[in-house]
Amino acid sequence: MSGHSYDAENYWKANLRLIFGSLIIWALVSYGAAILLRPMLAGIEVGGTDLGFWFAQQGSIITFIILIFFYAWRMNKIDEKFGVHEE
Amino acid sequence: MSQFAINLLFVGGSFLLYIGIAVWAKAGSTSDFYVAGGGVHPVTNGMAIGADWMSAASFISMAGLIAAGGYANSTFLMGWTGGYVLLAMLLAPYLRKFGKFTVPEFIGDRYYSANARLVAVICLIVASVTYVIGQMAGAGVAFSRFLEVEATNGLIIAAIVVFIYAVLGGMKGITYTQVAQYCVLIVAYTIPAVFISLQLTGNPIPGLGMFSTHTESGLPLLTKLNQVITDLGFNQYTADVDNKLNMVLFTLSLMIGTAGLPHVIIRFFTVPKVSDARWSGGWALVFIALLYLTAPAVASMARLNLMTTIYPEGTQAQPIEYDQRPGWIATWEETGLITYEDKNNDGRIQLYNDKNADFAATASERGWAGNEMVVNNDILVLANPEIANLPGWVIGLIAAGGLAAALSTAAGLLLAISSAVSHDLIKGRLNPNISDKGELLAARISMAIAIVVATWLGANPPGFAAQVVALAFGIAGASLFPALMMGIFSKRVNNVGAISGMLAGLTFTLVYIFTYKGWLFIPGTNTLADSPENWVLGISPLSIGAIGAIVNFAVAFGVSKVTAEPPVEIQELVESVRYPRGAGTAHDH
């Protein structure tokens, strides 16, 4: 890998964009819906309690799993697109 | 067959299985010992990470903490899973590409400094030792109850079993043993949960059951629970917390600690490719989530079951008579983890919140003279099958599961400690010319010493499992996580910056923790009482790791800015870890 080619730079930028987007969702479900925004979501009822409680004890974990698989799948595609994947 | 014989059968059988696997997977080289030869499938690795990760704290203590704290303790659920997102995106693939054996090795190479490596070794040992204390203490609790031996003797049995399979098999033995331990612990955890969920709600999936209707009362389960416990003066289970800042910081500390704990990171060095490291993170979280999605259900259902056991006629009627108490209460009383004192001499068990001033009038009206039964949080999962009247073999299974969780994590931590000592300290610093065989021997000896130290600390633990563990997270998150992340995402952070950052983060975090928890955790030596009024801005010592990490980042960037840029070959190293192509298996030189 020749370190400084135009493509290598774009590859890294694509990775950073993907990480950034994923971490926004990561923060939104946990720090957002489950903690800070819970009072705002209090009106939405889920099985005897509210949506914020569900996100805190179930929803955020499920979202985390989806995020990691999505990242792995997208990133492996991006590796191939930029030709930096492993043989 | 007596319950004791069933427990012995399950625990003994699982131990034989682990030792059998260790003999089969004996490590022949340092590569086998440190990274299992680098040929582990991502799904297998995910399962091993699951067992490595889910400790006595996850298995034994977590549901108890959630049961006691309700919504407020959701932090453990999010913190201990959300860290995997950081790990899979910010650290694991790049460290796998770097392709060495240990975490300090990356820090030493990236920051071109033997001192940086040494600081990383110290951080690693402090975090791992703090963590291992919780595991050994957890194993002690499980043993003392199920094998009916004294906790110290139970610990020694556990230590011998870990010694055999970890010292013999190294990472290779540990990986395959952990796969078996994962299966044992997840089956043990979910079976009672499914039964209880069926009993209470008719829904076989506990995570759904906790949001369904409580069959007996026709109310949603959580509404019913809120009703029962508020009748007894407790806070609502689903109540929101006032101190959101602390909740956010605590969750963040647990997340970055998860990502920074070396025993988990090194597991990603065992897969063949960078893309496998990414998949591994996802699989690991799937296997972890099976327990973590069940734990909150176990918590709420066990709390409800406990209350209906004590108040069989409802909370407005008289509680149960002490002489009529179920057998499990009596057995746990023997361990001292349930205590009873008949304060109003009526022969009944008044279990309620006597710290609630608003409830005091109701309590005295009912002739109650204070809470009479204290139930330790740590017993909840272990006692769960008995509380729900499940058959004896389920209890034996829980015993084996709790021990699997404690032992698998202890083994992973001991491996991280021993590889840091033999590979980073002895080979990296004291004797670089040591042969592969000599290093393997050094690794085994340092692991043996680590086991002895861990066992001693487990017999004399400074607090209950999950609390101590939370501190290890603060330390890993404040020292190692920022150094690793900056090492990959910044080419500008240099040796002086990284070392000052790690030291600043670690010192800051430790000083804050020791101020409230006692210096070196020695009881009675704390400078300020550990209560919310004394905490700076209401930030608990358990949440301080997140601030420590910010201190680390700030110091590292600040110092790097005013000192020389890293040499060109280091910038090229950073460049190379960013691109997956050309990753061989983890190697030595």
XYZ file of C-alpha atoms in Angstrom:
676
model
C 0.000 0.000 0.000
C 1.606 3.231 -1.101
C 0.273 5.313 1.794
C -0.391 8.657 0.149
C -2.290 7.950 -3.050
C -5.522 9.839 -3.779
C -7.562 6.662 -3.352
C -6.095 5.796 0.011
C -7.132 9.206 1.251
C -10.668 8.780 -0.041
C -10.834 5.296 1.417
C -10.004 6.675 4.845
C -12.516 9.495 4.431
C -15.223 6.996 3.485
C -14.400 4.998 6.614
C -14.528 8.098 8.826
C -17.881 9.125 7.332
C -19.305 5.667 7.989
C -17.987 5.642 11.572
C -19.320 9.132 12.194
C -22.802 8.263 10.930
C -22.885 5.036 12.934
C -21.772 6.757 16.118
C -24.497 9.371 15.754
C -27.094 6.593 15.803
C -25.182 4.894 18.652
C -25.417 8.079 20.724
C -29.013 8.833 19.730
C -30.414 5.528 20.978
C -28.401 5.322 24.208
C -27.626 8.825 25.456
C -30.576 10.243 23.549
C -33.704 8.103 23.655
C -32.730 6.087 26.738
C -31.440 8.902 28.970
C -31.626 12.581 28.003
C -34.695 12.505 25.765
C -36.635 10.050 27.924
C -38.924 12.734 29.410
C -39.831 13.873 25.873
C -40.718 10.317 24.834
C -42.692 9.678 28.020
C -45.997 9.877 26.149
C -45.208 6.854 23.986
C -46.333 3.830 25.947
C -44.594 0.457 25.725
C -45.877 -2.449 27.846
C -46.618 -0.712 31.129
C -43.907 1.921 30.775
C -42.500 4.332 28.188
C -40.332 4.155 25.086
C -37.263 5.587 26.864
C -37.302 2.714 29.357
C -37.574 0.205 26.506
C -34.606 1.785 24.731
C -32.591 1.713 27.964
C -33.192 -1.985 28.621
C -33.742 -3.498 25.152
C -33.763 -1.132 22.174
C -30.280 0.310 22.453
C -28.672 -3.150 22.631
C -30.563 -4.343 19.553
C -29.540 -1.183 17.682
C -25.873 -1.716 18.632
C -25.890 -5.182 17.055
C -27.425 -3.903 13.846
C -24.876 -1.063 13.717
C -21.843 -3.335 14.018
C -23.050 -5.769 11.343
C -23.964 -2.877 9.082
C -20.517 -1.342 9.578
C -18.731 -4.647 8.910
C -20.766 -5.264 5.763
C -20.372 -1.698 4.391
C -16.700 -1.537 5.260
C -15.883 -4.839 3.592
C -17.634 -3.484 0.456
C -15.637 -0.250 0.694
C -12.406 -2.268 1.085
C -13.179 -3.989 -2.206
C -14.190 -0.802 -3.971
C -10.884 0.843 -3.142
C -8.912 -2.366 -3.683
C -7.491 -2.492 -0.167
C -9.217 -5.751 0.801
C -7.253 -8.798 1.861
C -6.595 -11.535 -0.677
C -30.577 -37.383 44.496
C -29.911 -34.504 46.892
C -29.514 -30.937 45.627
C -25.894 -31.018 46.741
C -25.213 -34.112 44.622
C -26.898 -32.510 41.598
C -24.814 -29.348 41.998
C -21.662 -31.407 42.324
C -22.554 -33.346 39.185
C -23.140 -30.213 37.082
C -20.163 -28.261 38.400
C -17.793 -31.241 38.397
C -18.942 -32.314 34.924
C -18.377 -28.845 33.473
C -14.916 -28.633 35.064
C -13.908 -31.991 33.552
C -15.058 -30.710 30.163
C -12.899 -27.567 30.437
C -9.817 -29.507 31.474
C -10.393 -32.039 28.688
C -10.500 -29.212 26.142
C -7.308 -27.734 27.584
C -5.438 -31.021 27.160
C -6.693 -31.288 23.584
C -5.698 -27.691 22.734
C -2.328 -27.520 24.467
C -0.220 -24.536 23.365
C 3.055 -25.484 21.697
C 4.412 -22.039 20.752
C 4.178 -18.441 21.958
C 1.849 -17.775 19.009
C -0.489 -20.523 20.268
C -0.198 -19.188 23.798
C -0.841 -15.502 23.006
C -3.158 -15.547 19.976
C -4.242 -19.200 19.551
C -2.082 -19.457 16.422
C -4.186 -16.745 14.771
C -6.651 -19.167 13.171
C -9.903 -18.748 15.083
C -13.167 -18.421 13.120
C -15.031 -15.115 13.737
C -18.178 -16.853 15.075
C -16.115 -19.055 17.406
C -14.182 -15.977 18.411
C -17.410 -14.082 19.017
C -18.562 -16.812 21.354
C -15.230 -16.846 23.163
C -15.396 -13.051 23.496
C -18.887 -13.473 24.943
C -17.620 -15.797 27.678
C -14.473 -13.759 28.194
C -16.611 -10.688 28.505
C -19.525 -11.906 30.578
C -18.095 -12.126 34.005
C -19.401 -12.885 37.434
C -20.524 -9.261 37.368
C -22.703 -9.812 34.286
C -23.970 -13.217 35.291
C -24.360 -12.938 39.057
C -24.501 -9.262 40.009
C -25.995 -7.334 37.101
C -29.606 -8.527 37.287
C -29.509 -7.964 41.054
C -28.329 -4.398 40.537
C -31.069 -3.744 37.990
C -33.668 -5.351 40.253
C -32.638 -3.028 43.064
C -32.169 0.127 40.991
C -34.715 -0.364 38.196
C -34.354 2.069 35.314
C -31.413 3.890 36.939
C -29.205 0.823 36.570
C -29.897 0.425 32.834
C -26.449 2.028 32.605
C -24.863 -1.406 33.004
C -26.898 -2.818 30.119
C -26.060 -0.025 27.693
C -22.514 0.536 28.919
C -21.383 -3.055 28.709
C -22.810 -3.533 25.192
C -22.332 -0.090 23.604
C -18.579 -0.417 24.057
C -18.574 -3.081 21.338
C -19.672 -0.501 18.786
C -16.576 1.547 19.671
C -14.404 -1.531 19.679
C -15.588 -2.793 16.291
C -15.292 0.596 14.560
C -12.491 2.429 16.347
C -9.997 -0.181 17.525
C -10.304 -3.864 16.644
C -9.759 -3.938 12.847
C -6.716 -1.637 12.970
C -5.089 -3.378 15.909
C -5.653 -6.682 14.100
C -3.935 -5.242 11.024
C -1.019 -4.129 13.203
C -0.706 -7.843 13.966
C 1.238 -8.142 17.197
C 0.521 -10.072 20.402
C -0.307 -7.506 23.056
C -1.868 -4.103 23.601
C 1.238 -2.508 25.192
C 3.216 -3.686 22.155
C 1.068 -1.517 19.877
C 1.413 1.460 22.194
C 5.199 0.930 22.447
C 5.626 0.738 18.649
C 3.177 3.476 17.731
C 4.636 5.915 20.244
C 8.199 4.676 19.507
C 8.954 4.522 23.178
C 9.767 1.731 25.612
C 8.453 3.998 28.359
C 5.045 4.315 26.668
C 4.945 0.515 26.531
C 5.813 0.348 30.213
C 3.075 2.862 31.130
C 0.617 0.773 29.087
C 1.729 -2.371 30.945
C 1.093 -0.624 34.268
C -2.374 0.589 33.157
C -3.181 -2.896 31.887
C -2.138 -4.559 35.125
C -4.003 -2.056 37.329
C -7.227 -2.431 35.301
C -7.004 -6.219 34.938
C -6.125 -6.887 38.563
C -8.974 -4.677 39.790
C -11.262 -6.598 37.469
C -10.027 -10.045 38.397
C -10.769 -9.384 42.093
C -14.466 -9.175 41.225
C -14.311 -12.485 39.345
C -12.647 -14.387 42.118
C -15.010 -12.906 44.705
C -17.955 -13.930 42.478
C -16.617 -17.465 42.171
C -16.330 -17.524 45.965
C -20.026 -16.598 46.374
C -21.135 -19.295 43.925
C -18.936 -21.938 45.501
C -19.853 -21.228 49.085
C -23.517 -21.634 48.241
C -23.546 -24.550 45.826
C -20.695 -26.753 46.938
C -21.389 -25.974 50.574
C -17.746 -25.281 51.223
C -16.213 -22.274 52.879
C -15.760 -19.432 50.365
C -11.952 -19.518 50.657
C -11.783 -23.247 49.910
C -14.145 -22.726 46.985
C -11.833 -20.048 45.647
C -8.862 -22.379 45.862
C -10.733 -25.067 43.893
C -11.598 -22.441 41.247
C -7.982 -21.261 41.124
C -6.682 -24.793 40.575
C -9.091 -25.401 37.694
C -8.169 -22.099 36.005
C -4.514 -22.851 36.619
C -4.723 -26.183 34.815
C -6.479 -25.026 31.676
C -5.101 -21.502 31.319
C -1.466 -22.229 32.124
C -1.453 -25.332 29.969
C -3.458 -24.141 27.003
C -2.753 -20.399 26.903
C -4.977 -18.484 24.487
C -5.593 -21.630 22.449
C -6.877 -23.581 25.447
C -8.723 -20.548 26.789
C -10.490 -19.850 23.473
C -11.970 -23.319 23.113
C -12.724 -23.621 26.817
C -14.515 -20.288 26.623
C -16.709 -21.541 23.788
C -17.809 -24.388 26.076
C -18.204 -21.982 28.996
C -20.324 -19.668 26.872
C -22.701 -22.514 26.073
C -22.936 -23.510 29.727
C -23.516 -19.995 30.988
C -26.063 -18.933 28.386
C -28.145 -22.095 28.830
C -27.948 -21.707 32.593
C -29.031 -18.082 32.421
C -31.859 -18.376 29.927
C -33.607 -21.587 31.025
C -34.802 -20.287 34.414
C -35.640 -16.943 32.786
C -37.846 -18.637 30.175
C -39.659 -20.674 32.838
C -40.237 -17.626 35.011
C -41.413 -15.535 32.074
C -43.877 -18.296 31.168
C -45.127 -18.531 34.759
C -45.674 -14.801 35.100
C -46.724 -13.688 31.636
C -47.172 -16.731 29.410
C -44.562 -15.334 27.023
C -41.551 -17.635 26.540
C -39.164 -14.819 25.532
C -38.163 -12.992 28.723
C -37.269 -9.743 26.957
C -40.804 -9.585 25.555
C -42.402 -11.007 28.682
C -41.279 -8.104 30.824
C -43.310 -5.765 28.615
C -46.379 -8.051 28.538
C -49.323 -8.610 30.805
C -48.869 -10.151 34.235
C -51.297 -13.086 33.941
C -52.394 -13.144 37.582
C -53.303 -9.453 37.921
C -54.137 -8.636 34.300
C -51.931 -5.552 34.520
C -48.757 -4.954 32.517
C -45.938 -6.630 34.468
C -44.015 -3.410 35.062
C -47.145 -1.561 36.211
C -47.859 -4.380 38.659
C -44.250 -4.262 39.898
C -44.370 -0.479 40.334
C -47.586 -0.862 42.311
C -46.251 -3.564 44.622
C -43.007 -1.839 45.484
C -44.421 1.676 45.878
C -46.952 0.159 48.319
C -43.931 -0.774 50.417
C -42.306 2.642 50.229
C -39.795 1.861 47.484
C -39.169 4.068 44.468
C -41.013 3.216 41.268
C -39.080 0.642 39.252
C -39.358 2.623 36.055
C -38.813 6.030 37.694
C -36.607 8.465 35.802
C -33.377 9.684 37.424
C -32.674 13.298 38.383
C -28.928 13.261 37.851
C -28.784 12.705 34.096
C -25.212 14.002 33.862
C -23.975 11.226 36.121
C -26.016 8.629 34.255
C -24.561 9.720 30.908
C -21.004 9.780 32.259
C -21.347 6.396 33.953
C -22.669 4.802 30.745
C -19.861 6.445 28.770
C -17.244 5.221 31.277
C -18.501 1.673 30.953
C -18.520 1.913 27.148
C -15.000 3.259 26.702
C -13.800 0.925 29.453
C -15.276 -2.005 27.548
C -13.442 -0.885 24.442
C -10.206 -0.311 26.358
C -10.014 -3.528 28.369
C -7.015 -5.431 27.020
C -8.353 -8.937 27.644
C -11.141 -8.243 25.152
C -8.946 -6.428 22.606
C -6.405 -9.250 22.398
C -9.182 -11.642 21.426
C -9.428 -9.777 18.104
C -5.790 -10.715 17.380
C -6.791 -14.363 17.107
C -8.816 -14.125 13.857
C -7.154 -14.572 10.448
C -8.204 -11.313 8.727
C -9.127 -7.665 9.329
C -12.619 -8.230 7.931
C -12.976 -11.129 10.394
C -12.134 -8.741 13.242
C -15.080 -6.560 12.179
C -17.479 -9.524 11.978
C -16.163 -10.844 15.294
C -17.316 -7.674 17.035
C -20.856 -8.197 15.722
C -20.961 -11.883 16.638
C -19.565 -11.132 20.067
C -22.358 -8.666 20.699
C -25.020 -11.104 19.449
C -23.837 -13.704 21.964
C -23.560 -11.110 24.709
C -26.989 -9.672 23.916
C -28.639 -13.069 24.449
C -27.804 -12.599 28.122
C -28.110 -8.817 28.253
C -31.599 -8.744 26.751
C -32.663 -11.394 29.260
C -31.075 -9.793 32.335
C -33.549 -6.893 32.698
C -36.431 -9.395 32.514
C -34.802 -11.574 35.159
C -34.385 -8.455 37.283
C -37.958 -7.221 37.147
C -39.513 -10.692 37.439
C -37.306 -11.764 40.337
C -38.102 -8.536 42.180
C -41.827 -9.173 41.721
C -41.451 -12.835 42.728
C -39.515 -11.884 45.835
C -42.196 -9.433 46.905
C -45.063 -11.851 46.288
C -43.179 -14.518 48.261
C -42.961 -12.221 51.262
C -46.477 -10.771 50.783
C -48.456 -13.779 49.451
C -51.822 -12.134 50.246
C -50.868 -8.807 48.652
C -49.087 -5.772 50.004
C -52.085 -4.573 52.033
C -52.256 -7.843 53.968
C -49.816 -9.240 56.547
C -46.456 -10.525 55.277
C -45.440 -14.157 55.624
C -44.520 -15.639 59.011
C -40.803 -16.265 59.527
C -41.450 -19.926 60.384
C -43.373 -20.335 57.128
C -40.576 -18.884 54.966
C -39.574 -20.934 51.906
C -36.512 -23.188 52.086
C -34.350 -21.012 49.839
C -34.489 -18.127 52.300
C -33.260 -20.440 55.037
C -30.383 -21.777 52.920
C -29.241 -18.310 51.910
C -29.436 -17.146 55.514
C -26.718 -19.691 56.283
C -24.353 -17.873 53.911
C -25.134 -14.545 55.563
C -26.360 -13.096 52.254
C -29.917 -12.883 53.578
C -30.343 -11.589 57.105
C -33.478 -11.387 59.240
C -34.158 -9.557 62.477
C -37.644 -9.523 64.003
C -37.703 -5.874 65.049
C -41.374 -5.690 66.074
C -41.460 -9.242 67.516
C -44.514 -10.343 65.529
C -42.809 -13.376 63.983
C -43.450 -12.054 60.470
C -41.082 -10.715 57.811
C -41.625 -7.002 57.169
C -39.663 -6.215 54.028
C -40.074 -2.539 53.081
C -38.175 0.685 52.541
C -37.612 2.149 56.001
C -35.421 4.944 54.595
C -38.410 6.625 52.954
C -39.588 9.405 55.290
C -42.928 9.721 53.480
C -43.667 6.076 54.144
C -42.763 6.129 57.860
C -46.306 7.046 58.941
C -47.872 4.150 57.006
C -45.266 1.778 58.422
C -45.841 2.734 62.054
C -49.603 2.587 61.481
C -49.120 -1.029 60.418
C -46.999 -1.701 63.495
C -43.721 -2.047 61.597
C -40.526 -1.153 63.440
C -38.084 -1.098 60.557
C -37.115 -3.298 57.620
C -36.513 -6.809 58.905
C -34.947 -8.635 55.966
C -31.894 -7.642 53.952
C -31.371 -9.531 50.695
C -27.936 -9.142 49.081
C -28.199 -8.146 45.391
C -25.597 -10.711 44.368
C -27.806 -13.708 45.219
C -30.716 -12.784 42.984
C -29.707 -14.720 39.860
C -28.389 -17.670 41.834
C -31.540 -17.903 43.945
C -33.852 -17.199 41.012
C -34.721 -20.842 40.178
C -35.477 -21.546 43.833
C -37.623 -18.412 44.181
C -39.672 -19.637 41.219
C -39.798 -23.251 42.489
C -37.946 -24.688 39.505
C -36.612 -28.282 39.596
C -33.265 -29.165 41.176
C -31.334 -29.646 37.940
C -31.959 -25.994 36.993
C -30.295 -24.967 40.249
C -27.301 -27.191 39.451
C -27.146 -25.602 36.003
C -27.117 -22.084 37.464
C -24.232 -23.088 39.725
C -22.218 -24.354 36.760
C -23.153 -21.243 34.740
C -22.104 -18.784 37.418
C -18.779 -20.517 37.787
C -18.300 -20.656 34.001
C -18.842 -16.895 33.816
C -16.405 -16.134 36.617
C -13.727 -18.586 35.494
C -13.788 -17.693 31.791
C -13.314 -14.003 32.511
C -10.661 -14.692 35.121
C -8.754 -16.832 32.608
C -8.939 -14.119 29.929
C -7.701 -11.478 32.358
C -4.916 -13.696 33.638
C -3.799 -14.279 30.062
C -3.721 -10.532 29.383
C -1.709 -9.968 32.562
C 0.732 -12.796 31.893
C 1.309 -11.797 28.272
C 1.996 -8.220 29.385
C 4.544 -9.479 31.909
C 6.285 -12.107 29.779
C 6.063 -10.444 26.366
C 6.174 -6.729 27.186
C 8.221 -6.671 30.381
C 10.554 -9.669 30.138
C 11.035 -9.996 26.384
C 10.440 -6.339 25.550
C 12.579 -4.834 28.265
C 14.561 -7.148 30.527
C 15.762 -9.916 28.214
C 15.105 -9.296 24.483
C 17.138 -12.369 23.477
C 14.951 -14.852 25.343
C 14.063 -17.932 23.238
C 10.502 -18.797 22.231
C 10.588 -21.667 24.705
C 11.964 -19.478 27.488
C 9.271 -16.873 26.839
C 6.553 -19.535 26.924
C 7.887 -20.723 30.292
C 8.004 -17.120 31.566
C 4.392 -16.645 30.405
C 3.292 -19.745 32.303
C 5.158 -18.756 35.470
C 3.784 -15.200 35.420
C 0.286 -16.580 34.929
C 0.741 -18.889 37.907
C 1.837 -15.936 40.046
C -1.098 -13.854 38.786
C -3.500 -16.649 39.790
C -2.083 -16.751 43.326
C -2.376 -12.955 43.689
C -5.911 -12.969 42.229
C -7.001 -15.742 44.594
C -5.661 -13.878 47.605
C -7.417 -10.701 46.501
C -10.608 -12.669 45.815
C -10.574 -13.960 49.381
C -10.147 -10.392 50.680
C -12.244 -8.335 48.256
C -12.685 -4.599 48.718
C -16.382 -4.464 47.742
C -19.091 -6.394 45.931
C -18.419 -7.707 42.452
C -20.023 -5.235 40.047
C -18.848 -2.129 41.911
C -15.216 -3.171 41.862
C -15.507 -4.135 38.238
C -16.955 -0.723 37.380
C -13.790 0.852 38.732
C -11.615 -1.292 36.443
C -13.602 0.134 33.546
C -12.943 3.693 34.609
C -9.248 2.959 34.680
C -9.119 1.159 31.297
C -11.273 3.846 29.703
C -9.245 6.746 31.039
C -5.804 5.369 30.240
C -5.711 2.788 27.433
C -8.710 3.626 25.238
C -7.617 7.201 24.377
C -4.007 6.142 23.722
C -5.131 3.385 21.350
C -7.672 5.549 19.553
C -5.282 8.475 19.059
C -2.630 6.015 17.889
C -4.876 5.038 14.975
C -6.817 8.202 14.187
C -4.097 10.813 14.660
C -0.663 10.933 13.082
C 0.240 13.982 15.110
C 0.110 12.592 18.677
C 3.695 11.759 19.655
C 5.511 9.807 22.356
C 5.630 12.589 24.983
C 1.976 13.467 24.359
C 0.731 9.891 24.682
C 2.708 9.167 27.852
C 1.619 12.408 29.542
C -1.953 11.743 28.445
C -2.060 8.209 29.837
C -0.454 9.248 33.109
C -2.750 12.274 33.462
C -5.886 10.197 32.711
C -4.870 7.373 35.037
C -3.768 9.647 37.910
C -6.852 11.839 37.664
C -9.183 8.827 37.676
C -7.402 7.001 40.499
C -7.206 10.079 42.732
C -10.923 10.757 42.295
C -11.825 7.122 42.988
C -9.495 6.790 45.994
C -10.767 10.057 47.484
C -14.182 8.451 47.910
C -13.442 4.723 47.985
C -10.337 4.737 50.198
C -6.695 4.939 49.130
C -5.800 1.651 47.430
C -9.358 0.614 48.400
C -8.318 0.267 52.054
C -11.547 0.821 53.997
C -11.606 3.885 56.218
C -8.823 5.759 54.396
C -11.154 7.745 52.116
C -10.717 11.514 52.265
C -14.423 12.313 51.678
C -17.504 10.249 52.437
C -18.754 8.430 49.312
C -22.162 10.071 49.052
C -23.781 12.183 46.316
C -23.539 15.466 48.303
C -19.731 15.205 48.290
C -19.285 14.321 44.614
C -18.005 17.099 42.362
C -20.993 18.195 40.197
C -22.755 15.015 41.335
C -20.324 12.815 39.375
C -19.875 9.489 41.149
C -16.406 7.876 41.409
C -17.759 5.107 39.165
C -18.471 7.614 36.387
C -15.184 9.475 36.518
C -13.475 7.341 33.842
C -15.244 9.351 31.128
C -13.799 12.607 32.468
C -10.417 10.883 32.899
C -10.519 9.974 29.203
C -11.252 13.587 28.260
C -8.285 14.691 30.417
C -6.143 12.085 28.648
C -7.184 13.281 25.159
C -6.698 16.953 26.071
C -3.270 16.494 27.659
C -2.054 14.241 24.818
C -3.121 16.703 22.095
C -1.859 19.720 24.036
C 1.572 18.268 24.763
C 1.941 16.853 21.230
C 1.202 20.261 19.739
C 4.139 21.919 21.462
C 6.587 19.037 20.918
C 8.111 17.464 17.794
C 5.965 15.641 15.225
C 6.350 11.806 15.173
C 9.043 10.521 12.750
C 8.054 9.640 9.174
C 8.210 5.867 9.706
C 5.684 6.169 12.561
C 3.325 8.174 10.361
C 3.689 5.411 7.786
C 2.896 2.830 10.453
C -0.323 4.702 11.274
C -1.094 4.830 7.563
C -0.536 1.082 7.204
C -2.863 0.023 10.058
C -5.666 1.922 8.362
C -5.678 -0.319 5.268
C -6.577 -3.974 5.645
C -4.470 -5.283 2.730
C -1.399 -7.236 3.775
C -2.466 -8.389 7.216
C -0.697 -11.652 8.030
C -1.514 -13.625 11.140
C -0.395 -12.004 14.385
C 3.357 -12.433 14.579
C 6.283 -11.677 16.778
C 8.614 -9.417 14.756
